[in-house]
């Protein structure tokens, strides 16, 4: 007897669909592909320039999901196959982007083109062909908190009204134009407004996702091992790299900025709910984060040092962190988001979703993965004589 059909949140059977996933070979894409293939009947047209992070899903004759994922090596900047693939699917999910802060101030043009111009055809093809779109934006569209502009000793800084980030009421506050850090947030904000406009004027069925620091295995790269030696990935990979090399973790401008970190597997649960509950997700902008996992970057460094020592069995360095200026680390034009706590009202109400994993637990599983995957390779790289 066939298994009973899975039901959506309103008790309706979920029909298998074809999903065109752009940027499927990246960090989030690889976890989303796994989730869809392992737990649903949906098919994936996986588009990306790279496929290293989803190779385990593509290769092998006996994979149980064989035939449900098809990889297309496509650069969406210039490939005429894009519209055809969007037309073949019921839903398009766009993850493709340049999204590492080290690029925002040093490659502002590539950043703006990638996050705005290159996303335009995707929105247009979805709108013209009446296809649903789930577009990945960022929590960075909120920019700085209102509270950060108050005097340091103002008691209002403790009032959540001045720092909690809410989809439908918080303003988007960016720095001046010469602070090119904001090239990314600004491009993402404009594409959000365009998608919203397509919904309002042309009836596009859309959902916008604003991820708040999703972290876990396969995020970014370890410089000199599976990415460029001089590359600067996001903070999880920067700190992992230092721990693997037994070097101090670099704290930019004292590591005073605050972030809330969410385990990738919790966040992917929310995305699957959006995919399978269009009536509840269409027309919505969703914060997806874990408001309970807030730390300063300095605290993150301390916890990661402790967890890594447990995982690797190596004693931490006597001086585990060093301070660096943002100018030295990222170059001219860097700026920072001071604090990012997501309001969860809308996602709770629409999708009945809540994150589960504590910061300690998510770092424990992630650093166990980093150690198993990279420790030997890093040792080999470090043993090689450097060319002078
Ligand atoms: P990622 O860099 O790991 O993945 C992006 C993927 O898109 C990469 O595999 C890349 O090759 C692909 N891509 C980029 N340009 C492309 C092009 N022109 N054609 C085809 N493929 C292209 O990043 P991620 O962390 O998986 O992020 C995915 C999305 O989520 C991005 O839009 C990002 O802005 C957003 N986001 C992520 C986070 C997070 O916490 N990870 C936070 C905020 C926003
Ligand atoms: N950061 C740091 N040391 C590093 C890398 C990043 O102190 O080696 C800081 C960075 O300045 C920012 C925070 O960590 O305040 C998070 O950086 P990430 O690159 O993950 O992206 P963001 O959250 O800013 O989008």
PDB file of C-alpha atoms in Angstrom, residues 151-330:
ATOM      1  CA  UNK A 151      23.774  58.175  23.416  1.00  0.00           C
ATOM      2  CA  UNK A 152      25.830  55.284  24.856  1.00  0.00           C
ATOM      3  CA  UNK A 153      24.302  55.746  28.328  1.00  0.00           C
ATOM      4  CA  UNK A 154      20.684  56.146  27.163  1.00  0.00           C
ATOM      5  CA  UNK A 155      18.335  53.737  29.019  1.00  0.00           C
ATOM      6  CA  UNK A 156      16.329  53.482  25.762  1.00  0.00           C
ATOM      7  CA  UNK A 157      19.107  51.271  24.391  1.00  0.00           C
ATOM      8  CA  UNK A 158      17.664  48.520  26.629  1.00  0.00           C
ATOM      9  CA  UNK A 159      14.175  48.948  25.139  1.00  0.00           C
ATOM     10  CA  UNK A 160      13.456  46.247  22.486  1.00  0.00           C
ATOM     11  CA  UNK A 161      11.553  48.849  20.434  1.00  0.00           C
ATOM     12  CA  UNK A 162      14.991  50.302  19.575  1.00  0.00           C
ATOM     13  CA  UNK A 163      16.708  47.120  18.429  1.00  0.00           C
ATOM     14  CA  UNK A 164      14.351  44.232  17.573  1.00  0.00           C
ATOM     15  CA  UNK A 165      14.113  43.896  13.785  1.00  0.00           C
ATOM     16  CA  UNK A 166      10.565  43.486  12.486  1.00  0.00           C
ATOM     17  CA  UNK A 167       9.715  42.800   8.847  1.00  0.00           C
ATOM     18  CA  UNK A 168       6.782  45.209   8.480  1.00  0.00           C
ATOM     19  CA  UNK A 169       7.815  48.108  10.712  1.00  0.00           C
ATOM     20  CA  UNK A 170      11.607  48.411  11.137  1.00  0.00           C
ATOM     21  CA  UNK A 171      13.352  50.982   8.947  1.00  0.00           C
ATOM     22  CA  UNK A 172      16.408  50.102   6.824  1.00  0.00           C
ATOM     23  CA  UNK A 173      19.345  52.207   8.083  1.00  0.00           C
ATOM     24  CA  UNK A 174      22.562  52.161   6.055  1.00  0.00           C
ATOM     25  CA  UNK A 175      25.795  54.179   6.309  1.00  0.00           C
ATOM     26  CA  UNK A 176      26.999  56.792   3.834  1.00  0.00           C
ATOM     27  CA  UNK A 177      27.807  55.883   0.213  1.00  0.00           C
ATOM     28  CA  UNK A 178      31.557  55.790   0.842  1.00  0.00           C
ATOM     29  CA  UNK A 179      30.901  53.047   3.401  1.00  0.00           C
ATOM     30  CA  UNK A 180      30.704  50.524   0.573  1.00  0.00           C
ATOM     31  CA  UNK A 181      29.854  47.750   3.031  1.00  0.00           C
ATOM     32  CA  UNK A 182      26.237  48.689   2.370  1.00  0.00           C
ATOM     33  CA  UNK A 183      26.411  47.942  -1.390  1.00  0.00           C
ATOM     34  CA  UNK A 184      25.068  44.449  -0.644  1.00  0.00           C
ATOM     35  CA  UNK A 185      22.240  45.493   1.679  1.00  0.00           C
ATOM     36  CA  UNK A 186      21.178  48.245  -0.685  1.00  0.00           C
ATOM     37  CA  UNK A 187      21.083  45.906  -3.722  1.00  0.00           C
ATOM     38  CA  UNK A 188      19.118  43.322  -1.717  1.00  0.00           C
ATOM     39  CA  UNK A 189      16.695  46.001  -0.542  1.00  0.00           C
ATOM     40  CA  UNK A 190      16.043  47.174  -4.093  1.00  0.00           C
ATOM     41  CA  UNK A 191      15.402  43.637  -5.374  1.00  0.00           C
ATOM     42  CA  UNK A 192      13.005  43.106  -2.432  1.00  0.00           C
ATOM     43  CA  UNK A 193      11.137  46.275  -3.424  1.00  0.00           C
ATOM     44  CA  UNK A 194      11.028  45.167  -7.056  1.00  0.00           C
ATOM     45  CA  UNK A 195       9.638  41.736  -6.126  1.00  0.00           C
ATOM     46  CA  UNK A 196       7.110  43.370  -3.812  1.00  0.00           C
ATOM     47  CA  UNK A 197       6.105  45.698  -6.686  1.00  0.00           C
ATOM     48  CA  UNK A 198       5.723  42.722  -9.084  1.00  0.00           C
ATOM     49  CA  UNK A 199       3.426  41.166  -6.489  1.00  0.00           C
ATOM     50  CA  UNK A 200       1.365  44.329  -6.097  1.00  0.00           C
ATOM     51  CA  UNK A 201       1.126  45.335  -9.774  1.00  0.00           C
ATOM     52  CA  UNK A 202       1.390  42.056 -11.689  1.00  0.00           C
ATOM     53  CA  UNK A 203       0.258  39.425  -9.184  1.00  0.00           C
ATOM     54  CA  UNK A 204       3.638  37.642  -8.764  1.00  0.00           C
ATOM     55  CA  UNK A 205       3.369  34.991  -6.054  1.00  0.00           C
ATOM     56  CA  UNK A 206       6.481  35.553  -3.963  1.00  0.00           C
ATOM     57  CA  UNK A 207       8.084  34.888  -0.594  1.00  0.00           C
ATOM     58  CA  UNK A 208      11.134  36.811   0.611  1.00  0.00           C
ATOM     59  CA  UNK A 209      13.495  35.182   3.131  1.00  0.00           C
ATOM     60  CA  UNK A 210      15.753  37.262   5.385  1.00  0.00           C
ATOM     61  CA  UNK A 211      18.320  34.865   6.903  1.00  0.00           C
ATOM     62  CA  UNK A 212      19.936  35.897  10.210  1.00  0.00           C
ATOM     63  CA  UNK A 213      23.438  34.325  10.294  1.00  0.00           C
ATOM     64  CA  UNK A 214      22.652  30.708   9.357  1.00  0.00           C
ATOM     65  CA  UNK A 215      25.697  28.580  10.134  1.00  0.00           C
ATOM     66  CA  UNK A 216      26.734  24.929   9.940  1.00  0.00           C
ATOM     67  CA  UNK A 217      28.768  22.402   7.958  1.00  0.00           C
ATOM     68  CA  UNK A 218      29.819  23.319   4.385  1.00  0.00           C
ATOM     69  CA  UNK A 219      29.647  27.071   5.022  1.00  0.00           C
ATOM     70  CA  UNK A 220      32.134  28.918   2.786  1.00  0.00           C
ATOM     71  CA  UNK A 221      35.685  27.522   2.615  1.00  0.00           C
ATOM     72  CA  UNK A 222      38.908  27.092   4.519  1.00  0.00           C
ATOM     73  CA  UNK A 223      41.521  29.393   2.926  1.00  0.00           C
ATOM     74  CA  UNK A 224      44.312  27.471   1.201  1.00  0.00           C
ATOM     75  CA  UNK A 225      42.431  24.146   1.483  1.00  0.00           C
ATOM     76  CA  UNK A 226      39.212  24.430  -0.546  1.00  0.00           C
ATOM     77  CA  UNK A 227      39.336  28.152  -1.300  1.00  0.00           C
ATOM     78  CA  UNK A 228      41.881  30.856  -2.097  1.00  0.00           C
ATOM     79  CA  UNK A 229      44.713  31.276   0.469  1.00  0.00           C
ATOM     80  CA  UNK A 230      44.106  35.019   0.698  1.00  0.00           C
ATOM     81  CA  UNK A 231      40.283  34.706   0.702  1.00  0.00           C
ATOM     82  CA  UNK A 232      38.260  36.035   3.651  1.00  0.00           C
ATOM     83  CA  UNK A 233      35.122  33.947   4.284  1.00  0.00           C
ATOM     84  CA  UNK A 234      32.352  34.676   6.824  1.00  0.00           C
ATOM     85  CA  UNK A 235      33.081  34.571  10.542  1.00  0.00           C
ATOM     86  CA  UNK A 236      32.390  30.837  11.120  1.00  0.00           C
ATOM     87  CA  UNK A 237      34.985  29.816   8.518  1.00  0.00           C
ATOM     88  CA  UNK A 238      37.469  32.549   9.582  1.00  0.00           C
ATOM     89  CA  UNK A 239      37.372  31.348  13.199  1.00  0.00           C
ATOM     90  CA  UNK A 240      37.383  27.647  12.175  1.00  0.00           C
ATOM     91  CA  UNK A 241      40.458  28.293  10.029  1.00  0.00           C
ATOM     92  CA  UNK A 242      42.308  29.924  12.943  1.00  0.00           C
ATOM     93  CA  UNK A 243      41.344  27.081  15.309  1.00  0.00           C
ATOM     94  CA  UNK A 244      42.462  24.423  12.798  1.00  0.00           C
ATOM     95  CA  UNK A 245      45.795  26.230  12.383  1.00  0.00           C
ATOM     96  CA  UNK A 246      46.204  26.811  16.091  1.00  0.00           C
ATOM     97  CA  UNK A 247      46.386  30.561  15.548  1.00  0.00           C
ATOM     98  CA  UNK A 248      44.592  33.344  17.469  1.00  0.00           C
ATOM     99  CA  UNK A 249      41.108  34.324  16.275  1.00  0.00           C
ATOM    100  CA  UNK A 250      40.995  37.876  14.891  1.00  0.00           C
ATOM    101  CA  UNK A 251      38.423  40.170  16.465  1.00  0.00           C
ATOM    102  CA  UNK A 252      37.473  43.001  14.144  1.00  0.00           C
ATOM    103  CA  UNK A 253      37.211  46.344  15.994  1.00  0.00           C
ATOM    104  CA  UNK A 254      37.185  44.554  19.345  1.00  0.00           C
ATOM    105  CA  UNK A 255      34.478  41.975  18.453  1.00  0.00           C
ATOM    106  CA  UNK A 256      31.764  44.127  20.033  1.00  0.00           C
ATOM    107  CA  UNK A 257      29.126  43.620  17.285  1.00  0.00           C
ATOM    108  CA  UNK A 258      26.297  41.303  18.204  1.00  0.00           C
ATOM    109  CA  UNK A 259      24.758  38.523  16.132  1.00  0.00           C
ATOM    110  CA  UNK A 260      22.158  35.803  16.613  1.00  0.00           C
ATOM    111  CA  UNK A 261      23.281  32.494  15.071  1.00  0.00           C
ATOM    112  CA  UNK A 262      20.917  29.775  13.890  1.00  0.00           C
ATOM    113  CA  UNK A 263      21.739  26.185  12.989  1.00  0.00           C
ATOM    114  CA  UNK A 264      21.344  25.605   9.256  1.00  0.00           C
ATOM    115  CA  UNK A 265      19.196  22.509   9.841  1.00  0.00           C
ATOM    116  CA  UNK A 266      16.646  24.490  11.911  1.00  0.00           C
ATOM    117  CA  UNK A 267      16.508  27.197   9.254  1.00  0.00           C
ATOM    118  CA  UNK A 268      15.997  24.693   6.435  1.00  0.00           C
ATOM    119  CA  UNK A 269      12.893  23.367   8.266  1.00  0.00           C
ATOM    120  CA  UNK A 270      11.428  26.861   7.902  1.00  0.00           C
ATOM    121  CA  UNK A 271      12.212  26.968   4.172  1.00  0.00           C
ATOM    122  CA  UNK A 272      10.528  23.594   3.612  1.00  0.00           C
ATOM    123  CA  UNK A 273       7.415  24.913   5.369  1.00  0.00           C
ATOM    124  CA  UNK A 274       7.409  27.887   2.966  1.00  0.00           C
ATOM    125  CA  UNK A 275       7.780  25.557  -0.033  1.00  0.00           C
ATOM    126  CA  UNK A 276       4.923  23.300   1.049  1.00  0.00           C
ATOM    127  CA  UNK A 277       2.525  25.961   2.383  1.00  0.00           C
ATOM    128  CA  UNK A 278       2.177  28.494  -0.440  1.00  0.00           C
ATOM    129  CA  UNK A 279      -1.145  29.826   0.852  1.00  0.00           C
ATOM    130  CA  UNK A 280       0.569  30.828   4.103  1.00  0.00           C
ATOM    131  CA  UNK A 281       3.903  31.924   2.595  1.00  0.00           C
ATOM    132  CA  UNK A 282       2.918  33.893  -0.508  1.00  0.00           C
ATOM    133  CA  UNK A 283       3.182  37.667  -0.202  1.00  0.00           C
ATOM    134  CA  UNK A 284       5.230  37.371   3.008  1.00  0.00           C
ATOM    135  CA  UNK A 285       8.665  38.554   4.049  1.00  0.00           C
ATOM    136  CA  UNK A 286      10.092  36.243   6.724  1.00  0.00           C
ATOM    137  CA  UNK A 287      12.868  36.783   9.260  1.00  0.00           C
ATOM    138  CA  UNK A 288      14.508  33.380   9.783  1.00  0.00           C
ATOM    139  CA  UNK A 289      16.814  33.371  12.793  1.00  0.00           C
ATOM    140  CA  UNK A 290      17.203  32.310  16.415  1.00  0.00           C
ATOM    141  CA  UNK A 291      16.647  35.261  18.790  1.00  0.00           C
ATOM    142  CA  UNK A 292      17.815  33.140  21.755  1.00  0.00           C
ATOM    143  CA  UNK A 293      21.343  32.632  20.389  1.00  0.00           C
ATOM    144  CA  UNK A 294      22.659  36.184  20.710  1.00  0.00           C
ATOM    145  CA  UNK A 295      26.363  36.775  21.426  1.00  0.00           C
ATOM    146  CA  UNK A 296      29.008  39.402  20.725  1.00  0.00           C
ATOM    147  CA  UNK A 297      31.610  38.293  18.199  1.00  0.00           C
ATOM    148  CA  UNK A 298      34.097  38.170  21.095  1.00  0.00           C
ATOM    149  CA  UNK A 299      31.823  35.749  22.975  1.00  0.00           C
ATOM    150  CA  UNK A 300      31.447  33.670  19.807  1.00  0.00           C
ATOM    151  CA  UNK A 301      35.255  33.414  19.621  1.00  0.00           C
ATOM    152  CA  UNK A 302      35.437  32.312  23.256  1.00  0.00           C
ATOM    153  CA  UNK A 303      32.735  29.651  22.867  1.00  0.00           C
ATOM    154  CA  UNK A 304      34.213  28.330  19.604  1.00  0.00           C
ATOM    155  CA  UNK A 305      37.636  28.083  21.273  1.00  0.00           C
ATOM    156  CA  UNK A 306      36.168  26.065  24.138  1.00  0.00           C
ATOM    157  CA  UNK A 307      34.096  23.789  21.882  1.00  0.00           C
ATOM    158  CA  UNK A 308      36.988  23.191  19.484  1.00  0.00           C
ATOM    159  CA  UNK A 309      39.291  22.241  22.322  1.00  0.00           C
ATOM    160  CA  UNK A 310      36.725  19.644  23.435  1.00  0.00           C
ATOM    161  CA  UNK A 311      36.233  18.324  19.901  1.00  0.00           C
ATOM    162  CA  UNK A 312      39.914  18.152  18.921  1.00  0.00           C
ATOM    163  CA  UNK A 313      41.424  17.274  22.295  1.00  0.00           C
ATOM    164  CA  UNK A 314      43.931  20.140  21.827  1.00  0.00           C
ATOM    165  CA  UNK A 315      44.453  22.715  24.586  1.00  0.00           C
ATOM    166  CA  UNK A 316      43.489  26.269  23.597  1.00  0.00           C
ATOM    167  CA  UNK A 317      46.186  28.896  23.029  1.00  0.00           C
ATOM    168  CA  UNK A 318      47.201  30.939  26.037  1.00  0.00           C
ATOM    169  CA  UNK A 319      46.119  34.087  24.169  1.00  0.00           C
ATOM    170  CA  UNK A 320      43.247  32.793  21.992  1.00  0.00           C
ATOM    171  CA  UNK A 321      42.205  36.094  20.307  1.00  0.00           C
ATOM    172  CA  UNK A 322      43.838  39.221  18.894  1.00  0.00           C
ATOM    173  CA  UNK A 323      42.251  42.548  18.002  1.00  0.00           C
ATOM    174  CA  UNK A 324      42.498  43.910  14.463  1.00  0.00           C
ATOM    175  CA  UNK A 325      41.059  47.092  12.998  1.00  0.00           C
ATOM    176  CA  UNK A 326      38.365  46.726  10.353  1.00  0.00           C
ATOM    177  CA  UNK A 327      40.527  48.784   7.967  1.00  0.00           C
ATOM    178  CA  UNK A 328      43.380  46.313   8.341  1.00  0.00           C
ATOM    179  CA  UNK A 329      41.093  43.259   8.059  1.00  0.00           C
ATOM    180  CA  UNK A 330      38.560  44.308   5.400  1.00  0.00           C
TER     181      UNK A 330
END
